[in-house]
PDB file of C-alpha atoms in Angstrom:
ATOM      1  CA  GLY A1092       0.230   0.028  -0.282  1.00  0.00           C
ATOM      2  CA  GLU A1093       0.551   3.869  -0.194  1.00  0.00           C
ATOM      3  CA  ASN A1094       3.673   5.231   2.867  1.00  0.00           C
ATOM      4  CA  VAL A1095       3.293   8.919   3.341  1.00  0.00           C
ATOM      5  CA  GLU A1096       6.557  11.055   4.753  1.00  0.00           C
ATOM      6  CA  GLN A1097       5.934  14.124   6.105  1.00  0.00           C
ATOM      7  CA  HIS A1098       8.571  16.630   7.366  1.00  0.00           C
ATOM      8  CA  PRO A1099       9.123  18.122   9.952  1.00  0.00           C
ATOM      9  CA  SER A1100       6.793  16.783  12.953  1.00  0.00           C
ATOM     10  CA  THR A1101       7.147  20.543  13.732  1.00  0.00           C
ATOM     11  CA  LEU A1102       7.901  24.531  12.658  1.00  0.00           C
ATOM     12  CA  SER A1103       8.071  27.636  14.020  1.00  0.00           C
ATOM     13  CA  VAL A1104       8.298  30.645  12.215  1.00  0.00           C
ATOM     14  CA  GLN A1105       8.284  33.756  12.268  1.00  0.00           C
ATOM     15  CA  GLU A1106       5.140  36.131  11.299  1.00  0.00           C
ATOM     16  CA  GLY A1107       5.701  37.213   8.133  1.00  0.00           C
ATOM     17  CA  ASP A1108       8.344  34.179   6.396  1.00  0.00           C
ATOM     18  CA  SER A1109       8.226  31.596   4.527  1.00  0.00           C
ATOM     19  CA  ALA A1110       7.184  27.949   5.598  1.00  0.00           C
ATOM     20  CA  VAL A1111       7.498  25.325   3.833  1.00  0.00           C
ATOM     21  CA  ILE A1112       6.006  21.645   4.296  1.00  0.00           C
ATOM     22  CA  LYS A1113       7.936  18.384   2.762  1.00  0.00           C
ATOM     23  CA  CYS A1114       6.028  15.090   2.152  1.00  0.00           C
ATOM     24  CA  THR A1115       7.179  12.227  -0.500  1.00  0.00           C
ATOM     25  CA  TYR A1116       5.067   8.968  -1.265  1.00  0.00           C
ATOM     26  CA  SER A1117       5.376   5.624  -2.192  1.00  0.00           C
ATOM     27  CA  ASP A1118       2.564   4.419  -4.637  1.00  0.00           C
ATOM     28  CA  SER A1119       3.956   5.565  -8.449  1.00  0.00           C
ATOM     29  CA  ALA A1120      -0.015   4.929  -9.309  1.00  0.00           C
ATOM     30  CA  SER A1121      -1.063   7.791  -6.452  1.00  0.00           C
ATOM     31  CA  ASN A1122      -2.410  10.864  -7.937  1.00  0.00           C
ATOM     32  CA  TYR A1123      -4.517  12.638  -6.515  1.00  0.00           C
ATOM     33  CA  PHE A1124      -1.946  15.144  -3.084  1.00  0.00           C
ATOM     34  CA  PRO A1125      -4.404  17.368  -0.918  1.00  0.00           C
ATOM     35  CA  TRP A1126      -3.238  19.360   1.890  1.00  0.00           C
ATOM     36  CA  TYR A1127      -5.775  19.273   4.921  1.00  0.00           C
ATOM     37  CA  LYS A1128      -5.495  21.640   7.615  1.00  0.00           C
ATOM     38  CA  GLN A1129      -6.824  21.446  11.962  1.00  0.00           C
ATOM     39  CA  GLU A1130      -6.529  23.947  13.859  1.00  0.00           C
ATOM     40  CA  LEU A1131      -6.886  22.992  17.821  1.00  0.00           C
ATOM     41  CA  GLY A1132     -10.080  21.265  18.860  1.00  0.00           C
ATOM     42  CA  LYS A1133     -11.562  21.297  15.019  1.00  0.00           C
ATOM     43  CA  ARG A1134     -11.897  18.867  12.368  1.00  0.00           C
ATOM     44  CA  PRO A1135      -9.137  18.456   9.441  1.00  0.00           C
ATOM     45  CA  GLN A1136     -10.422  20.629   6.720  1.00  0.00           C
ATOM     46  CA  LEU A1137      -8.851  20.579   2.923  1.00  0.00           C
ATOM     47  CA  ILE A1138      -6.531  23.823   1.741  1.00  0.00           C
ATOM     48  CA  ILE A1139      -5.898  22.875  -1.368  1.00  0.00           C
ATOM     49  CA  ASP A1140      -5.497  20.168  -3.016  1.00  0.00           C
ATOM     50  CA  ILE A1141      -3.390  19.020  -6.965  1.00  0.00           C
ATOM     51  CA  ARG A1142      -3.375  16.483  -9.406  1.00  0.00           C
ATOM     52  CA  SER A1143      -0.272  14.496 -11.221  1.00  0.00           C
ATOM     53  CA  ASN A1144      -1.061  16.230 -14.306  1.00  0.00           C
ATOM     54  CA  VAL A1145      -0.389  19.061 -12.760  1.00  0.00           C
ATOM     55  CA  GLY A1146       3.437  20.283 -10.985  1.00  0.00           C
ATOM     56  CA  GLU A1147       1.787  23.712  -9.028  1.00  0.00           C
ATOM     57  CA  LYS A1148      -0.552  25.482  -7.856  1.00  0.00           C
ATOM     58  CA  LYS A1149      -1.458  28.671  -6.033  1.00  0.00           C
ATOM     59  CA  ASP A1150      -4.157  30.093  -4.363  1.00  0.00           C
ATOM     60  CA  GLN A1151      -3.378  33.150  -2.722  1.00  0.00           C
ATOM     61  CA  ARG A1152      -0.819  32.143  -0.052  1.00  0.00           C
ATOM     62  CA  ILE A1153      -0.405  28.872  -0.106  1.00  0.00           C
ATOM     63  CA  ALA A1154       1.130  27.145  -3.074  1.00  0.00           C
ATOM     64  CA  VAL A1155       1.898  23.061  -3.570  1.00  0.00           C
ATOM     65  CA  THR A1156       4.304  21.746  -5.838  1.00  0.00           C
ATOM     66  CA  LEU A1157       4.370  18.208  -7.052  1.00  0.00           C
ATOM     67  CA  ASN A1158       7.660  16.060  -8.536  1.00  0.00           C
ATOM     68  CA  LYS A1159       6.071  12.976  -9.815  1.00  0.00           C
ATOM     69  CA  THR A1160       9.796  12.204 -10.915  1.00  0.00           C
ATOM     70  CA  ALA A1161      11.032  11.893  -7.209  1.00  0.00           C
ATOM     71  CA  LYS A1162       7.356  11.202  -5.508  1.00  0.00           C
ATOM     72  CA  HIS A1163       7.501  14.338  -3.576  1.00  0.00           C
ATOM     73  CA  PHE A1164       5.205  16.863  -3.155  1.00  0.00           C
ATOM     74  CA  SER A1165       5.474  20.390  -0.991  1.00  0.00           C
ATOM     75  CA  LEU A1166       3.096  22.691   0.454  1.00  0.00           C
ATOM     76  CA  HIS A1167       4.717  26.391   0.648  1.00  0.00           C
ATOM     77  CA  ILE A1168       2.668  28.809   2.772  1.00  0.00           C
ATOM     78  CA  THR A1169       4.057  32.845   1.603  1.00  0.00           C
ATOM     79  CA  GLU A1170       3.606  35.909   4.506  1.00  0.00           C
ATOM     80  CA  THR A1171       2.591  33.587   7.495  1.00  0.00           C
ATOM     81  CA  GLN A1172       0.164  34.856   9.956  1.00  0.00           C
ATOM     82  CA  PRO A1173      -0.771  33.966  13.322  1.00  0.00           C
ATOM     83  CA  GLU A1174      -4.208  32.410  11.859  1.00  0.00           C
ATOM     84  CA  ASP A1175      -1.836  30.476   9.579  1.00  0.00           C
ATOM     85  CA  SER A1176      -1.121  28.384  13.213  1.00  0.00           C
ATOM     86  CA  ALA A1177      -2.136  24.663  12.812  1.00  0.00           C
ATOM     87  CA  VAL A1178      -1.404  20.734  12.484  1.00  0.00           C
ATOM     88  CA  TYR A1179      -0.696  20.526   8.299  1.00  0.00           C
ATOM     89  CA  PHE A1180      -1.372  16.827   6.996  1.00  0.00           C
ATOM     90  CA  CYS A1181      -0.235  16.109   3.723  1.00  0.00           C
ATOM     91  CA  ALA A1182      -1.824  12.997   1.663  1.00  0.00           C
ATOM     92  CA  ALA A1183      -1.711  10.834  -1.498  1.00  0.00           C
ATOM     93  CA  SER A1184      -4.320   8.415  -2.755  1.00  0.00           C
ATOM     94  CA  PRO A1185      -4.126   5.825  -5.888  1.00  0.00           C
ATOM     95  CA  PRO A1186      -7.465   5.643  -8.095  1.00  0.00           C
ATOM     96  CA  THR A1187      -9.208   2.652  -6.847  1.00  0.00           C
ATOM     97  CA  GLY A1188     -10.990  -0.327  -8.160  1.00  0.00           C
ATOM     98  CA  ALA A1189     -13.902   1.303  -6.200  1.00  0.00           C
ATOM     99  CA  GLY A1190     -14.111   4.800  -8.715  1.00  0.00           C
ATOM    100  CA  SER A1191     -13.034   6.650  -5.466  1.00  0.00           C
ATOM    101  CA  TYR A1192     -10.351   7.900  -3.468  1.00  0.00           C
ATOM    102  CA  GLN A1193      -8.617   6.340   0.051  1.00  0.00           C
ATOM    103  CA  LEU A1194      -6.137   8.772   1.398  1.00  0.00           C
ATOM    104  CA  THR A1195      -3.203   7.876   3.340  1.00  0.00           C
ATOM    105  CA  PHE A1196      -1.983  10.751   5.321  1.00  0.00           C
ATOM    106  CA  GLY A1197       1.487  12.220   6.639  1.00  0.00           C
ATOM    107  CA  LYS A1198       1.762  12.169  10.203  1.00  0.00           C
ATOM    108  CA  GLY A1199       1.831  15.310  10.503  1.00  0.00           C
ATOM    109  CA  THR A1200       3.056  18.530  10.396  1.00  0.00           C
ATOM    110  CA  LYS A1201       2.504  21.505  13.562  1.00  0.00           C
ATOM    111  CA  LEU A1202       3.087  24.742  13.023  1.00  0.00           C
ATOM    112  CA  SER A1203       3.645  27.608  15.291  1.00  0.00           C
ATOM    113  CA  VAL A1204       4.029  31.455  13.377  1.00  0.00           C
ATOM    114  CA  ILE A1205       5.323  33.292  16.545  1.00  0.00           C
ATOM    115  CA  PRO A1206       3.607  37.017  16.406  1.00  0.00           C
TER     116      PRO A1206
ATOM    117  CA  ASP B 231     -22.785  22.320   2.871  1.00  0.00           C
ATOM    118  CA  VAL B 232     -22.205  19.252   3.676  1.00  0.00           C
ATOM    119  CA  LYS B 233     -22.432  18.060   7.170  1.00  0.00           C
ATOM    120  CA  VAL B 234     -20.703  15.071   8.796  1.00  0.00           C
ATOM    121  CA  THR B 235     -21.906  14.317  12.276  1.00  0.00           C
ATOM    122  CA  GLN B 236     -20.657  11.767  15.157  1.00  0.00           C
ATOM    123  CA  SER B 237     -22.687  11.191  17.938  1.00  0.00           C
ATOM    124  CA  SER B 238     -20.673  12.112  20.819  1.00  0.00           C
ATOM    125  CA  ARG B 239     -17.731  14.937  21.104  1.00  0.00           C
ATOM    126  CA  TYR B 240     -16.471  12.774  24.096  1.00  0.00           C
ATOM    127  CA  LEU B 241     -16.879   9.831  25.483  1.00  0.00           C
ATOM    128  CA  VAL B 242     -15.828   7.834  28.779  1.00  0.00           C
ATOM    129  CA  LYS B 243     -15.956   3.844  28.750  1.00  0.00           C
ATOM    130  CA  ARG B 244     -15.048   0.967  31.407  1.00  0.00           C
ATOM    131  CA  THR B 245     -12.301  -1.396  29.475  1.00  0.00           C
ATOM    132  CA  GLY B 246     -13.937  -4.440  28.189  1.00  0.00           C
ATOM    133  CA  GLU B 247     -16.867  -2.634  27.484  1.00  0.00           C
ATOM    134  CA  LYS B 248     -18.781  -2.830  24.066  1.00  0.00           C
ATOM    135  CA  VAL B 249     -18.791   0.929  22.609  1.00  0.00           C
ATOM    136  CA  PHE B 250     -20.389   2.220  19.418  1.00  0.00           C
ATOM    137  CA  LEU B 251     -19.445   5.310  18.136  1.00  0.00           C
ATOM    138  CA  GLU B 252     -22.267   6.030  15.434  1.00  0.00           C
ATOM    139  CA  CYS B 253     -21.257   8.543  11.851  1.00  0.00           C
ATOM    140  CA  VAL B 254     -24.180  10.231   9.749  1.00  0.00           C
ATOM    141  CA  GLN B 255     -23.606  12.320   6.131  1.00  0.00           C
ATOM    142  CA  ASP B 256     -25.891  14.087   4.617  1.00  0.00           C
ATOM    143  CA  MET B 257     -24.735  14.374   1.009  1.00  0.00           C
ATOM    144  CA  ASP B 258     -25.570  11.058  -0.024  1.00  0.00           C
ATOM    145  CA  HIS B 259     -21.374  10.239   0.367  1.00  0.00           C
ATOM    146  CA  GLU B 260     -21.213   6.447  -1.637  1.00  0.00           C
ATOM    147  CA  ASN B 261     -17.690   6.756   0.888  1.00  0.00           C
ATOM    148  CA  MET B 262     -17.582   6.816   4.335  1.00  0.00           C
ATOM    149  CA  PHE B 263     -14.765   6.428   6.441  1.00  0.00           C
ATOM    150  CA  TRP B 264     -13.570   5.359  10.460  1.00  0.00           C
ATOM    151  CA  TYR B 265      -9.932   7.143  11.369  1.00  0.00           C
ATOM    152  CA  ARG B 266      -8.040   7.520  14.510  1.00  0.00           C
ATOM    153  CA  GLN B 267      -5.724  10.403  15.979  1.00  0.00           C
ATOM    154  CA  ASP B 268      -2.925  10.231  17.362  1.00  0.00           C
ATOM    155  CA  PRO B 269      -0.563  12.524  18.736  1.00  0.00           C
ATOM    156  CA  GLY B 270       2.657  11.865  16.289  1.00  0.00           C
ATOM    157  CA  LEU B 271       1.060   9.213  14.361  1.00  0.00           C
ATOM    158  CA  GLY B 272      -1.079  11.251  12.466  1.00  0.00           C
ATOM    159  CA  LEU B 273      -4.754  10.433  10.415  1.00  0.00           C
ATOM    160  CA  ARG B 274      -4.568   6.005  10.695  1.00  0.00           C
ATOM    161  CA  LEU B 275      -7.544   4.066   8.684  1.00  0.00           C
ATOM    162  CA  ILE B 276      -9.772   1.835  10.346  1.00  0.00           C
ATOM    163  CA  TYR B 277     -12.217   1.388   7.832  1.00  0.00           C
ATOM    164  CA  PHE B 278     -14.388   2.227   5.173  1.00  0.00           C
ATOM    165  CA  SER B 279     -17.277   1.408   3.285  1.00  0.00           C
ATOM    166  CA  TYR B 280     -17.563   2.026  -0.561  1.00  0.00           C
ATOM    167  CA  ASP B 281     -21.348   1.180  -0.159  1.00  0.00           C
ATOM    168  CA  VAL B 282     -24.244  -0.293   1.966  1.00  0.00           C
ATOM    169  CA  LYS B 283     -23.513  -3.061   3.683  1.00  0.00           C
ATOM    170  CA  MET B 284     -19.664  -3.097   2.023  1.00  0.00           C
ATOM    171  CA  LYS B 285     -16.769  -3.050   4.109  1.00  0.00           C
ATOM    172  CA  GLU B 286     -12.753  -3.191   4.034  1.00  0.00           C
ATOM    173  CA  LYS B 287     -10.041  -3.387   6.024  1.00  0.00           C
ATOM    174  CA  GLY B 288      -8.029   0.135   6.555  1.00  0.00           C
ATOM    175  CA  ASP B 289      -4.414  -0.035   8.053  1.00  0.00           C
ATOM    176  CA  ILE B 290      -5.395  -0.972  11.527  1.00  0.00           C
ATOM    177  CA  PRO B 291      -8.830  -3.115  11.831  1.00  0.00           C
ATOM    178  CA  GLU B 292      -8.035  -5.412  14.917  1.00  0.00           C
ATOM    179  CA  GLY B 293     -10.102  -4.840  18.269  1.00  0.00           C
ATOM    180  CA  TYR B 294     -12.792  -3.115  15.823  1.00  0.00           C
ATOM    181  CA  SER B 295     -15.881  -3.558  13.285  1.00  0.00           C
ATOM    182  CA  VAL B 296     -17.995  -1.380  11.331  1.00  0.00           C
ATOM    183  CA  SER B 297     -21.533  -1.184   9.970  1.00  0.00           C
ATOM    184  CA  ARG B 298     -23.158  -0.214   7.130  1.00  0.00           C
ATOM    185  CA  GLU B 299     -26.272  -0.720   6.585  1.00  0.00           C
ATOM    186  CA  LYS B 300     -28.095   2.916   5.657  1.00  0.00           C
ATOM    187  CA  LYS B 301     -25.767   4.559   3.024  1.00  0.00           C
ATOM    188  CA  GLU B 302     -25.646   7.688   5.151  1.00  0.00           C
ATOM    189  CA  ARG B 303     -24.753   6.011   8.392  1.00  0.00           C
ATOM    190  CA  PHE B 304     -21.337   3.879   9.173  1.00  0.00           C
ATOM    191  CA  SER B 305     -20.827   2.753  12.684  1.00  0.00           C
ATOM    192  CA  LEU B 306     -17.344   1.780  14.402  1.00  0.00           C
ATOM    193  CA  ILE B 307     -17.704  -0.757  17.123  1.00  0.00           C
ATOM    194  CA  LEU B 308     -15.541  -1.143  19.451  1.00  0.00           C
ATOM    195  CA  GLU B 309     -15.875  -5.163  20.817  1.00  0.00           C
ATOM    196  CA  SER B 310     -14.505  -5.258  23.853  1.00  0.00           C
ATOM    197  CA  ALA B 311     -12.668  -1.885  24.357  1.00  0.00           C
ATOM    198  CA  SER B 312      -8.815  -1.501  25.854  1.00  0.00           C
ATOM    199  CA  THR B 313      -7.106   1.061  27.050  1.00  0.00           C
ATOM    200  CA  ASN B 314      -4.880   0.968  23.947  1.00  0.00           C
ATOM    201  CA  GLN B 315      -7.997   2.459  22.206  1.00  0.00           C
ATOM    202  CA  THR B 316      -8.018   5.922  24.040  1.00  0.00           C
ATOM    203  CA  SER B 317      -7.770   8.228  21.214  1.00  0.00           C
ATOM    204  CA  MET B 318      -9.836  10.694  18.689  1.00  0.00           C
ATOM    205  CA  TYR B 319     -11.730   9.448  16.289  1.00  0.00           C
ATOM    206  CA  LEU B 320     -12.579  11.092  12.951  1.00  0.00           C
ATOM    207  CA  CYS B 321     -15.074   9.986  10.667  1.00  0.00           C
ATOM    208  CA  ALA B 322     -14.802  11.149   6.858  1.00  0.00           C
ATOM    209  CA  SER B 323     -17.296  11.041   3.862  1.00  0.00           C
ATOM    210  CA  ILE B 324     -16.565  11.650   0.022  1.00  0.00           C
ATOM    211  CA  ALA B 325     -18.357  10.748  -2.907  1.00  0.00           C
ATOM    212  CA  GLN B 326     -17.430   8.677  -5.289  1.00  0.00           C
ATOM    213  CA  GLY B 327     -16.370   8.894  -9.221  1.00  0.00           C
ATOM    214  CA  VAL B 328     -14.553  12.649  -9.777  1.00  0.00           C
ATOM    215  CA  ILE B 329     -12.466  14.037  -6.699  1.00  0.00           C
ATOM    216  CA  HIS B 330     -13.641  15.403  -4.480  1.00  0.00           C
ATOM    217  CA  GLU B 331     -13.105  16.547  -1.094  1.00  0.00           C
ATOM    218  CA  GLN B 332     -12.839  14.266   1.910  1.00  0.00           C
ATOM    219  CA  TYR B 333     -15.032  16.224   4.671  1.00  0.00           C
ATOM    220  CA  PHE B 334     -14.588  15.006   8.462  1.00  0.00           C
ATOM    221  CA  GLY B 335     -16.461  14.804  11.165  1.00  0.00           C
ATOM    222  CA  PRO B 336     -15.597  17.459  14.517  1.00  0.00           C
ATOM    223  CA  GLY B 337     -14.076  13.902  16.218  1.00  0.00           C
ATOM    224  CA  THR B 338     -15.411  11.427  19.295  1.00  0.00           C
ATOM    225  CA  ARG B 339     -11.890  11.552  22.953  1.00  0.00           C
ATOM    226  CA  LEU B 340     -13.124   8.154  23.570  1.00  0.00           C
ATOM    227  CA  THR B 341     -11.286   7.642  27.143  1.00  0.00           C
ATOM    228  CA  VAL B 342     -11.134   4.157  27.796  1.00  0.00           C
ATOM    229  CA  THR B 343     -10.061   3.362  31.889  1.00  0.00           C
TER     230      THR B 343
END
């Protein structure tokens, strides 16, 4: 099955700096890579995703890059703000025979943005 | 707006008790999932279901079973709760076919004493 490694496990940045979280995956058939943000005491929520036919995707201060050859993808947050403080999870999924997606998650990165 | 609800936010049970965790989604999603979340271990898949009465084991199914009698409801069952099952349990659902966001429930914090 798929295996997703995520680094670092914790990350502290000064407000306004950039933050980068990296993930690697093992299954070359995986073609969907979402990122979830979980604020303290809340449920994980999708913030951005990328599919294997795209190398980069950007949404305001958040961007994700994908290198299929190396089997790794990264989340970039620019101009960080205190409200970016949360746990971030990457995930990967190959398509299943049932026509759906089964996500394998990384272990998470706790991001702290210091005002 | 998709809504995934779980029957309890907090639950305290004794070792050996049978525990039922209920999850309901209101978006007619075919696929439903149960995860447990532990510090440093991320989200680990326990069981999932692609359709009514259908179930598949995830990465850590031992000590758990599931039931899906109706499309909107997916139940996680701990046949005989143990202290190492103390955890946060998250339910999720997603539509089948074209890639969609996987929506999570609010979680149930289960403590087994």
